[in-house]
């Protein structure tokens, strides 16, 4: 038989699926894969349920329900002062994962270069490579996650087509802000590059900080596509409702990819996200406050157990250094496996977010969007095995 597409045939199953399966097999508490263990608000699910029963349940418009496109435009205006025309500057997709693929395929041609930071989310590189484009990966410094000046500047070339940014960032919990965003914008503009910004964790931001889309910087709206996800904002990760906002000349081509990837997204879920996005400020504040408390609860417990906990400004992930805690292993994958099988707590080894040589081997990621009692039970397990 002839060989299959090497870009995909050579890949393993994602680390998130792998760790969830290992957790299930060994009865471990799963703080690996990122998903809340409680479903999002009942009133939102109620709207979806009614929409499914009452219909229509046929193909909705390819670009998304007009009401949802308007709701996303209103959201972008309300939170960021960004103005997009709901008719042709917003596209609804089946999750941010599809949005990312559609945007990358719309923008990239063979030979184009993409500047992006690692650690990076695992869906980015396979799609970039499938487009025949070349990733130029810039490794953020550890443990502070600063942008290395020299390496960032030299990652750009006349072939740079795109900067792919994720803020708030998975798995680091970093929020790109202020001068960092300005530098990225300056270099992108100087090289006439587009910016694709994965902002799925836009509302999961802590300590009074605010997420700032790079599209709000001067001159950046015209070259930026920004991606959001109802899965993250409303704790409904299984719904896979995402959205892209951008200037119409870019969105037009992104939509042409989308029409052949999924074409549409379930209309009942879209209708419920119209309702959800309109929630009052108290909803969005409560979401962040509640996750901030969970972050603090888990961080405090992990520190007690002996881990060095790295600062988290946003997302529902927290990374720790494993040095000197429990057994020592050559790789973080072995460490995470041991922690799952022997201690009963599943995490994600951070090397999974690296593509370059010699990734750090002393870092694991915990997901904290879990019930307090689940976080406490995980800490109890860790403490009983790791505290001597
Ligand atoms: N980007 C990042 C950084 C993520 O962590 C996730 C979460 N899975 C996604 C994109 C995908 O989001 P969605 O579930 O809406 O496809
Ligand atoms: N984004 C989620 C995480 O980082 C997982 C998504 C997935 O399982 N593909 O854990």
Coordinates of N, CA and C in Angstrom, one line a residue, residues 25-179:
X25 N -7.5 4.8 32.9 CA -7.0 3.4 33.1 C -6.6 3.2 34.6
X26 N -6.0 4.2 35.2 CA -5.4 4.0 36.5 C -6.2 4.7 37.6
X27 N -7.4 5.2 37.3 CA -8.2 5.8 38.3 C -7.6 7.1 38.9
X28 N -6.8 7.8 38.1 CA -6.2 9.0 38.6 C -7.1 10.2 38.5
X29 N -6.9 11.2 39.3 CA -7.7 12.4 39.2 C -7.1 13.2 38.0
X30 N -8.0 13.5 37.1 CA -7.5 14.1 35.8 C -7.4 15.6 35.9
X31 N -6.1 16.1 36.1 CA -5.9 17.5 36.0 C -5.0 17.7 34.8
X32 N -5.1 16.9 33.8 CA -4.4 16.9 32.6 C -5.1 17.8 31.5
X33 N -5.9 17.0 30.7 CA -6.6 17.7 29.6 C -7.5 18.9 30.1
X34 N -7.5 19.9 29.3 CA -8.2 21.2 29.8 C -9.7 21.1 29.5
X35 N -10.4 20.8 30.5 CA -11.9 20.9 30.4 C -12.5 21.0 31.8
X36 N -13.5 21.9 32.0 CA -14.1 22.0 33.3 C -14.9 20.7 33.6
X37 N -14.9 20.4 34.9 CA -15.7 19.2 35.3 C -17.1 19.5 35.7
X38 N -17.5 20.7 35.4 CA -18.9 21.1 35.6 C -19.4 21.8 34.3
X39 N -20.5 21.4 33.8 CA -21.0 22.1 32.6 C -21.3 23.5 32.8
X40 N -21.2 24.3 31.7 CA -21.5 25.7 31.8 C -23.0 26.0 32.2
X41 N -23.4 27.3 32.3 CA -24.7 27.6 32.9 C -25.9 26.9 32.2
X42 N -26.8 26.5 33.1 CA -28.0 25.7 32.7 C -28.9 26.6 31.8
X43 N -29.0 27.9 32.0 CA -29.8 28.7 31.2 C -29.3 28.7 29.7
X44 N -28.0 28.6 29.5 CA -27.5 28.6 28.2 C -27.8 27.2 27.5
X45 N -27.7 26.2 28.3 CA -28.0 24.8 27.8 C -29.5 24.7 27.5
X46 N -30.3 25.4 28.3 CA -31.7 25.4 28.1 C -32.1 26.0 26.7
X47 N -31.4 27.1 26.4 CA -31.7 27.7 25.1 C -31.3 26.8 24.0
X48 N -30.2 26.1 24.2 CA -29.8 25.1 23.1 C -30.8 24.0 23.0
X49 N -31.3 23.5 24.1 CA -32.2 22.4 24.1 C -33.5 22.8 23.4
X50 N -34.0 24.0 23.7 CA -35.2 24.4 23.1 C -35.0 24.6 21.6
X51 N -33.8 25.2 21.2 CA -33.5 25.4 19.8 C -33.5 24.1 19.1
X52 N -32.9 23.0 19.7 CA -32.9 21.7 19.1 C -34.3 21.2 18.8
X53 N -35.1 21.3 19.8 CA -36.5 20.8 19.7 C -37.3 21.6 18.7
X54 N -37.2 22.9 18.8 CA -38.1 23.8 18.0 C -37.5 24.0 16.6
X55 N -36.2 23.8 16.4 CA -35.6 24.0 15.1 C -35.5 25.4 14.7
X56 N -35.1 25.7 13.5 CA -34.7 24.7 12.5 C -33.4 24.0 12.7
X57 N -33.3 22.8 12.2 CA -32.1 22.0 12.4 C -31.4 21.7 11.1
X58 N -31.7 22.5 10.1 CA -31.1 22.3 8.8 C -29.8 23.2 8.7
X59 N -29.1 23.1 7.6 CA -27.9 23.9 7.5 C -28.2 25.4 7.8
X60 N -27.5 26.0 8.7 CA -27.6 27.4 8.9 C -26.7 28.1 7.8
X61 N -26.8 29.5 7.8 CA -25.9 30.2 6.8 C -24.4 29.8 7.0
X62 N -23.7 29.7 5.9 CA -22.3 29.2 5.9 C -21.4 30.1 6.9
X63 N -21.7 31.4 6.9 CA -20.9 32.3 7.7 C -21.3 32.2 9.2
X64 N -22.4 31.6 9.5 CA -22.9 31.5 10.9 C -24.2 32.2 10.9
X65 N -25.0 31.9 12.0 CA -26.3 32.6 12.1 C -26.1 34.1 12.2
X66 N -26.8 34.9 11.4 CA -26.7 36.4 11.5 C -26.7 36.9 12.9
X67 N -27.6 36.3 13.7 CA -27.7 36.8 15.1 C -26.4 36.5 15.9
X68 N -25.7 35.4 15.6 CA -24.5 35.1 16.3 C -23.3 36.0 15.8
X69 N -23.3 36.2 14.5 CA -22.3 37.1 14.0 C -22.5 38.5 14.6
X70 N -23.7 38.9 14.8 CA -24.0 40.2 15.4 C -23.6 40.2 16.9
X71 N -23.8 39.1 17.6 CA -23.5 38.9 19.0 C -22.0 39.0 19.2
X72 N -21.2 38.4 18.2 CA -19.8 38.4 18.3 C -19.3 39.8 18.1
X73 N -19.8 40.5 17.1 CA -19.5 41.9 16.8 C -19.7 42.7 18.0
X74 N -20.9 42.5 18.6 CA -21.3 43.3 19.8 C -20.3 43.0 21.0
X75 N -19.9 41.8 21.1 CA -19.0 41.4 22.1 C -17.6 42.1 21.9
X76 N -17.2 42.1 20.7 CA -15.8 42.7 20.4 C -15.9 44.2 20.7
X77 N -17.0 44.8 20.4 CA -17.2 46.2 20.7 C -17.2 46.5 22.2
X78 N -18.0 45.7 22.8 CA -18.3 45.9 24.3 C -17.0 45.7 25.1
X79 N -16.2 44.7 24.8 CA -15.1 44.4 25.6 C -13.8 45.1 25.2
X80 N -13.7 45.4 23.9 CA -12.4 45.9 23.4 C -12.5 47.1 22.5
X81 N -13.8 47.6 22.3 CA -13.9 48.7 21.4 C -13.6 48.5 20.0
X82 N -13.6 47.2 19.6 CA -13.3 46.8 18.2 C -14.5 46.8 17.4
X83 N -14.5 47.4 16.2 CA -15.7 47.5 15.4 C -15.5 46.5 14.2
X84 N -16.4 45.5 14.1 CA -16.5 44.6 13.0 C -17.9 44.6 12.4
X85 N -18.0 44.5 11.1 CA -19.3 44.4 10.5 C -19.8 43.0 10.5
X86 N -20.9 42.8 11.2 CA -21.4 41.4 11.4 C -21.7 40.7 10.1
X87 N -21.9 41.5 9.0 CA -22.3 40.9 7.7 C -21.1 40.1 7.1
X88 N -19.9 40.7 7.2 CA -18.8 40.0 6.4 C -17.5 40.1 7.1
X89 N -17.5 40.5 8.4 CA -16.2 40.5 9.2 C -16.2 39.6 10.4
X90 N -17.2 38.7 10.5 CA -17.2 37.7 11.5 C -17.6 36.4 10.9
X91 N -16.9 35.3 11.3 CA -17.2 34.0 10.8 C -17.3 33.1 11.9
X92 N -18.4 32.3 11.9 CA -18.6 31.3 13.0 C -18.0 29.9 12.5
X93 N -17.3 29.3 13.4 CA -16.6 28.0 13.0 C -16.9 26.9 14.0
X94 N -16.6 25.7 13.7 CA -16.8 24.6 14.7 C -15.6 24.5 15.6
X95 N -15.6 25.4 16.6 CA -14.5 25.5 17.5 C -13.4 26.4 17.0
X96 N -12.5 26.7 18.0 CA -11.3 27.5 17.6 C -10.4 26.6 16.8
X97 N -10.4 25.3 17.0 CA -9.5 24.4 16.2 C -9.8 24.6 14.7
X98 N -11.1 24.6 14.4 CA -11.4 24.8 12.9 C -11.0 26.2 12.5
X99 N -11.3 27.2 13.4 CA -11.0 28.5 13.0 C -9.5 28.7 12.7
X100 N -8.6 28.0 13.6 CA -7.2 28.1 13.4 C -6.8 27.5 12.0
X101 N -7.4 26.3 11.7 CA -7.0 25.6 10.5 C -7.5 26.5 9.3
X102 N -8.7 27.0 9.4 CA -9.2 27.8 8.3 C -8.4 29.1 8.0
X103 N -8.0 29.7 9.1 CA -7.2 31.0 9.0 C -5.8 30.7 8.4
X104 N -5.2 29.6 8.9 CA -3.9 29.3 8.4 C -3.9 28.9 7.0
X105 N -4.9 28.1 6.6 CA -5.0 27.7 5.2 C -5.3 28.9 4.3
X106 N -6.1 29.8 4.8 CA -6.5 31.0 4.0 C -5.2 31.9 3.8
X107 N -4.4 32.0 4.8 CA -3.3 32.9 4.7 C -2.0 32.4 4.1
X108 N -1.8 31.1 4.3 CA -0.4 30.6 4.0 C -0.3 29.9 2.6
X109 N 0.7 30.2 1.9 CA 1.1 29.5 0.7 C 2.4 28.8 0.9
X110 N 2.8 27.8 0.1 CA 4.0 27.1 0.3 C 5.2 28.1 0.3
X111 N 6.1 27.9 1.2 CA 7.3 28.7 1.3 C 7.1 29.9 2.3
X112 N 5.9 30.2 2.6 CA 5.7 31.3 3.6 C 6.2 31.0 4.9
X113 N 6.7 31.9 5.7 CA 7.2 31.7 7.0 C 6.2 32.2 8.1
X114 N 6.1 31.4 9.2 CA 5.2 31.8 10.3 C 6.1 31.9 11.5
X115 N 6.0 33.1 12.2 CA 6.7 33.3 13.4 C 5.8 32.9 14.6
X116 N 6.2 32.0 15.5 CA 5.3 31.7 16.6 C 6.2 31.3 17.8
X117 N 5.6 31.4 18.9 CA 6.3 31.2 20.2 C 6.1 29.8 20.7
X118 N 7.1 29.2 21.3 CA 6.9 28.0 22.0 C 7.3 28.2 23.5
X119 N 6.6 27.5 24.4 CA 5.6 26.4 24.2 C 4.4 26.8 23.4
X120 N 4.0 25.9 22.5 CA 2.8 26.2 21.7 C 1.8 25.1 21.7
X121 N 0.6 25.5 21.3 CA -0.6 24.6 21.3 C -0.4 23.6 20.2
X122 N -0.8 22.4 20.4 CA -0.4 21.3 19.5 C -1.0 21.3 18.1
X123 N -2.1 22.0 17.9 CA -2.7 21.9 16.6 C -2.0 22.9 15.6
X124 N -1.2 23.8 16.0 CA -0.6 24.8 15.1 C 0.3 24.2 14.0
X125 N 1.3 23.5 14.5 CA 2.4 23.1 13.5 C 1.9 22.1 12.4
X126 N 1.1 21.1 12.8 CA 0.7 20.2 11.7 C 0.0 21.0 10.5
X127 N -0.8 21.9 10.9 CA -1.6 22.7 9.9 C -0.6 23.6 9.1
X128 N 0.3 24.2 9.8 CA 1.3 25.1 9.1 C 2.1 24.3 8.1
X129 N 2.5 23.1 8.6 CA 3.3 22.3 7.7 C 2.5 21.8 6.5
X130 N 1.3 21.4 6.8 CA 0.4 21.0 5.7 C 0.2 22.0 4.6
X131 N 0.3 23.3 5.0 CA 0.2 24.4 4.0 C 1.5 24.5 3.3
X132 N 2.5 23.8 3.6 CA 3.8 24.0 3.0 C 4.6 25.2 3.5
X133 N 4.1 25.7 4.6 CA 4.7 26.9 5.2 C 5.8 26.4 6.2
X134 N 6.6 27.4 6.6 CA 7.8 27.1 7.4 C 7.7 27.8 8.7
X135 N 7.6 27.0 9.8 CA 7.5 27.6 11.2 C 8.9 28.2 11.6
X136 N 8.9 29.4 12.1 CA 10.1 30.0 12.7 C 9.7 30.1 14.2
X137 N 10.2 29.1 15.0 CA 9.8 29.0 16.4 C 10.7 29.8 17.3
X138 N 10.1 30.7 18.1 CA 10.9 31.4 19.1 C 10.5 30.9 20.5
X139 N 11.5 30.4 21.2 CA 11.3 29.8 22.5 C 11.2 30.9 23.6
X140 N 10.1 31.0 24.3 CA 10.1 32.0 25.4 C 11.0 31.5 26.5
X141 N 11.6 32.5 27.2 CA 12.6 32.2 28.2 C 11.9 31.5 29.4
X142 N 12.5 30.6 30.0 CA 12.0 30.0 31.2 C 12.8 30.5 32.4
X143 N 12.2 30.6 33.6 CA 10.8 30.4 33.8 C 9.9 31.6 33.7
X144 N 10.5 32.8 33.3 CA 9.7 34.0 33.3 C 8.8 34.2 32.1
X145 N 9.0 33.4 31.0 CA 8.3 33.5 29.7 C 8.4 34.8 29.0
X146 N 9.6 35.4 29.2 CA 9.9 36.6 28.4 C 10.2 36.3 27.0
X147 N 10.0 37.3 26.1 CA 10.4 37.1 24.7 C 11.9 37.4 24.5
X148 N 12.6 36.5 24.0 CA 14.1 36.7 23.8 C 14.3 37.7 22.7
X149 N 14.8 38.9 23.0 CA 14.9 40.0 22.0 C 15.5 39.6 20.7
X150 N 16.7 39.1 20.8 CA 17.5 38.8 19.6 C 16.8 37.8 18.7
X151 N 16.4 36.6 19.4 CA 15.8 35.5 18.6 C 14.5 35.9 18.0
X152 N 13.8 36.8 18.6 CA 12.5 37.1 18.1 C 12.7 38.0 16.8
X153 N 13.6 38.9 16.9 CA 13.8 39.8 15.8 C 14.4 39.0 14.6
X154 N 15.3 38.1 14.8 CA 15.9 37.4 13.7 C 15.0 36.3 13.2
X155 N 13.9 36.0 13.9 CA 13.0 35.0 13.3 C 12.2 35.6 12.1
X156 N 12.2 36.9 12.0 CA 11.5 37.5 10.8 C 12.4 37.6 9.6
X157 N 11.8 37.5 8.5 CA 12.6 37.6 7.2 C 11.6 38.2 6.1
X158 N 12.1 38.4 5.0 CA 11.2 38.9 3.9 C 10.1 37.9 3.6
X159 N 10.3 36.6 4.0 CA 9.3 35.6 3.7 C 8.2 35.5 4.8
X160 N 8.4 36.3 5.9 CA 7.4 36.2 7.0 C 6.1 36.6 6.5
X161 N 5.1 35.7 6.6 CA 3.7 36.0 6.2 C 2.8 36.2 7.4
X162 N 3.2 35.6 8.5 CA 2.2 35.6 9.6 C 3.0 35.4 10.9
X163 N 2.4 36.1 11.9 CA 2.8 35.9 13.3 C 1.6 35.2 14.0
X164 N 1.8 34.0 14.6 CA 0.7 33.3 15.3 C 1.0 33.5 16.8
X165 N 0.0 34.1 17.4 CA 0.1 34.5 18.9 C -1.0 33.9 19.6
X166 N -0.7 33.4 20.8 CA -1.8 32.8 21.7 C -1.7 33.6 23.1
X167 N -2.7 34.4 23.3 CA -2.7 35.1 24.6 C -4.2 35.3 25.0
X168 N -4.5 35.0 26.3 CA -3.7 34.3 27.3 C -3.2 33.0 26.8
X169 N -2.0 32.6 27.2 CA -1.3 31.5 26.5 C -1.4 30.2 27.3
X170 N -1.7 29.2 26.5 CA -1.7 27.8 27.0 C -0.3 27.2 26.6
X171 N 0.5 26.6 27.4 CA 0.2 26.2 28.8 C 0.7 27.2 29.9
X172 N 1.4 28.3 29.4 CA 2.1 29.1 30.4 C 1.3 29.9 31.3
X173 N 0.0 30.3 30.9 CA -0.8 31.2 31.7 C -0.3 32.6 31.5
X174 N 0.5 32.9 30.5 CA 1.1 34.2 30.2 C 0.1 35.1 29.5
X175 N 0.1 36.3 29.9 CA -0.7 37.3 29.1 C 0.3 38.2 28.4
X176 N 0.2 38.3 27.1 CA 1.0 39.2 26.4 C 0.4 40.6 26.5
X177 N 1.2 41.6 26.9 CA 0.6 42.9 27.1 C 1.6 44.0 26.9
X178 N 1.1 45.2 26.8 CA 1.9 46.4 26.8 C 3.0 46.4 25.7
X179 N 4.3 46.6 26.2 CA 5.4 46.7 25.3 C 5.6 45.4 24.4

